[in-house]
Amino acid sequence: SVWFHDELRQPALASELAEAVWRITALDEGDRSGPWHLPGPESLTRYEMARRMVRRLGLAEDVIRSEPTPAATQRPRHIVMRDSRARSEIGWTPSKVLPDE
């Protein structure tokens, strides 16, 4: 399968995201309003995420291919968010989703 090597994302564990959402909802209404960003601690390409999963599953690395995103694709290439509000207000400290082994 093909995975793009030129798109950055910040994956986070679903369980940690769920816990963070509960912490946000527990805040007073005025304190929880506005945008909250809950990115994972690493910026990884889609290909890097796939490569780590392949390793974790013990599969041969040739089951995935790295390619650039097609030029006609209409989506952001780099989605990188700051989590300073979440860190200071709810103690957001995300774990790596798939540590590189």
mmCIF file of C-alpha atoms in Angstrom:
data_model
loop_
_atom_site.group_PDB
_atom_site.id
_atom_site.type_symbol
_atom_site.label_atom_id
_atom_site.label_comp_id
_atom_site.label_asym_id
_atom_site.label_seq_id
_atom_site.Cartn_x
_atom_site.Cartn_y
_atom_site.Cartn_z
ATOM 1 C CA SER A 1 0.000 0.000 0.000
ATOM 2 C CA VAL A 2 1.083 3.595 -0.605
ATOM 3 C CA TRP A 3 1.802 6.036 2.216
ATOM 4 C CA PHE A 4 2.742 9.675 1.703
ATOM 5 C CA HIS A 5 6.143 10.849 2.919
ATOM 6 C CA ASP A 6 5.410 14.559 2.596
ATOM 7 C CA GLU A 7 2.450 15.012 4.968
ATOM 8 C CA LEU A 8 3.082 15.620 8.662
ATOM 9 C CA ARG A 9 0.599 14.648 11.343
ATOM 10 C CA GLN A 10 0.726 14.440 15.157
ATOM 11 C CA PRO A 11 -0.964 11.182 16.166
ATOM 12 C CA ALA A 12 -2.275 10.796 19.715
ATOM 13 C CA LEU A 13 -3.647 7.820 21.602
ATOM 14 C CA ALA A 14 -7.450 7.642 21.584
ATOM 15 C CA SER A 15 -7.520 6.771 25.290
ATOM 16 C CA GLU A 16 -5.484 9.880 26.139
ATOM 17 C CA LEU A 17 -7.658 12.048 23.898
ATOM 18 C CA ALA A 18 -10.797 10.753 25.625
ATOM 19 C CA GLU A 19 -9.319 11.501 29.050
ATOM 20 C CA ALA A 20 -8.356 15.014 27.940
ATOM 21 C CA VAL A 21 -11.867 15.714 26.636
ATOM 22 C CA TRP A 22 -13.297 14.675 30.020
ATOM 23 C CA ARG A 23 -10.865 17.009 31.783
ATOM 24 C CA ILE A 24 -11.900 19.860 29.504
ATOM 25 C CA THR A 25 -15.617 19.231 30.103
ATOM 26 C CA ALA A 26 -15.000 19.312 33.864
ATOM 27 C CA LEU A 27 -13.708 22.888 33.657
ATOM 28 C CA ASP A 28 -15.993 25.849 34.290
ATOM 29 C CA GLU A 29 -17.811 26.938 31.152
ATOM 30 C CA GLY A 30 -15.717 30.068 30.691
ATOM 31 C CA ASP A 31 -12.467 28.153 31.130
ATOM 32 C CA ARG A 32 -13.307 25.472 28.570
ATOM 33 C CA SER A 33 -14.602 27.693 25.768
ATOM 34 C CA GLY A 34 -12.580 28.266 22.628
ATOM 35 C CA PRO A 35 -10.303 25.973 20.654
ATOM 36 C CA TRP A 36 -8.332 23.165 22.223
ATOM 37 C CA HIS A 37 -5.512 21.399 20.400
ATOM 38 C CA LEU A 38 -4.563 17.914 21.533
ATOM 39 C CA PRO A 39 -1.720 16.799 19.277
ATOM 40 C CA GLY A 40 0.559 13.878 19.950
ATOM 41 C CA PRO A 41 4.154 14.601 20.956
ATOM 42 C CA GLU A 42 5.717 13.824 17.563
ATOM 43 C CA SER A 43 5.304 15.151 14.051
ATOM 44 C CA LEU A 44 5.402 12.115 11.785
ATOM 45 C CA THR A 45 4.785 11.576 8.109
ATOM 46 C CA ARG A 46 1.993 9.215 7.143
ATOM 47 C CA TYR A 47 4.687 6.899 5.814
ATOM 48 C CA GLU A 48 6.575 6.946 9.115
ATOM 49 C CA MET A 49 3.397 6.033 11.000
ATOM 50 C CA ALA A 50 2.780 3.126 8.614
ATOM 51 C CA ARG A 51 6.414 1.985 8.869
ATOM 52 C CA ARG A 52 6.227 1.887 12.648
ATOM 53 C CA MET A 53 2.985 -0.100 12.526
ATOM 54 C CA VAL A 54 4.482 -2.587 10.066
ATOM 55 C CA ARG A 55 7.434 -3.083 12.422
ATOM 56 C CA ARG A 56 5.139 -3.455 15.438
ATOM 57 C CA LEU A 57 3.138 -6.132 13.612
ATOM 58 C CA GLY A 58 6.289 -7.930 12.508
ATOM 59 C CA LEU A 59 5.477 -7.572 8.806
ATOM 60 C CA ALA A 60 7.959 -7.210 5.977
ATOM 61 C CA GLU A 61 8.607 -3.531 5.275
ATOM 62 C CA ASP A 62 7.976 -4.042 1.561
ATOM 63 C CA VAL A 63 4.212 -4.234 2.237
ATOM 64 C CA ILE A 64 4.215 -0.413 2.187
ATOM 65 C CA ARG A 65 5.570 2.115 -0.300
ATOM 66 C CA SER A 66 6.560 5.722 0.201
ATOM 67 C CA GLU A 67 5.366 8.263 -2.370
ATOM 68 C CA PRO A 68 4.710 12.002 -2.481
ATOM 69 C CA THR A 69 1.152 13.206 -2.133
ATOM 70 C CA PRO A 70 -0.446 13.619 -5.579
ATOM 71 C CA ALA A 71 -0.324 17.267 -6.666
ATOM 72 C CA ALA A 72 -4.099 17.399 -7.185
ATOM 73 C CA THR A 73 -4.838 16.365 -3.579
ATOM 74 C CA GLN A 74 -6.602 19.200 -1.779
ATOM 75 C CA ARG A 75 -5.608 18.908 1.879
ATOM 76 C CA PRO A 76 -2.965 20.438 4.130
ATOM 77 C CA ARG A 77 0.467 18.846 3.896
ATOM 78 C CA HIS A 78 1.579 19.751 7.403
ATOM 79 C CA ILE A 79 -0.808 19.751 10.324
ATOM 80 C CA VAL A 80 1.225 20.755 13.343
ATOM 81 C CA MET A 81 -0.508 22.158 16.412
ATOM 82 C CA ARG A 82 0.638 23.752 19.642
ATOM 83 C CA ASP A 83 -0.659 22.209 22.835
ATOM 84 C CA SER A 84 0.464 24.830 25.376
ATOM 85 C CA ARG A 85 -3.101 25.579 26.533
ATOM 86 C CA ALA A 86 -3.889 21.906 27.100
ATOM 87 C CA ARG A 87 -0.579 21.347 28.892
ATOM 88 C CA SER A 88 -1.080 24.266 31.269
ATOM 89 C CA GLU A 89 -4.834 23.946 31.898
ATOM 90 C CA ILE A 90 -5.448 20.184 31.999
ATOM 91 C CA GLY A 91 -1.949 18.704 32.281
ATOM 92 C CA TRP A 92 -1.911 17.274 28.740
ATOM 93 C CA THR A 93 1.193 15.082 28.399
ATOM 94 C CA PRO A 94 0.601 12.726 25.488
ATOM 95 C CA SER A 95 2.542 9.524 24.953
ATOM 96 C CA LYS A 96 4.114 8.432 21.703
ATOM 97 C CA VAL A 97 1.576 6.393 19.756
ATOM 98 C CA LEU A 98 4.056 3.974 18.216
ATOM 99 C CA PRO A 99 7.547 4.389 19.612
ATOM 100 C CA ASP A 100 10.247 3.836 16.998
ATOM 101 C CA GLU A 101 11.980 0.689 18.103
#
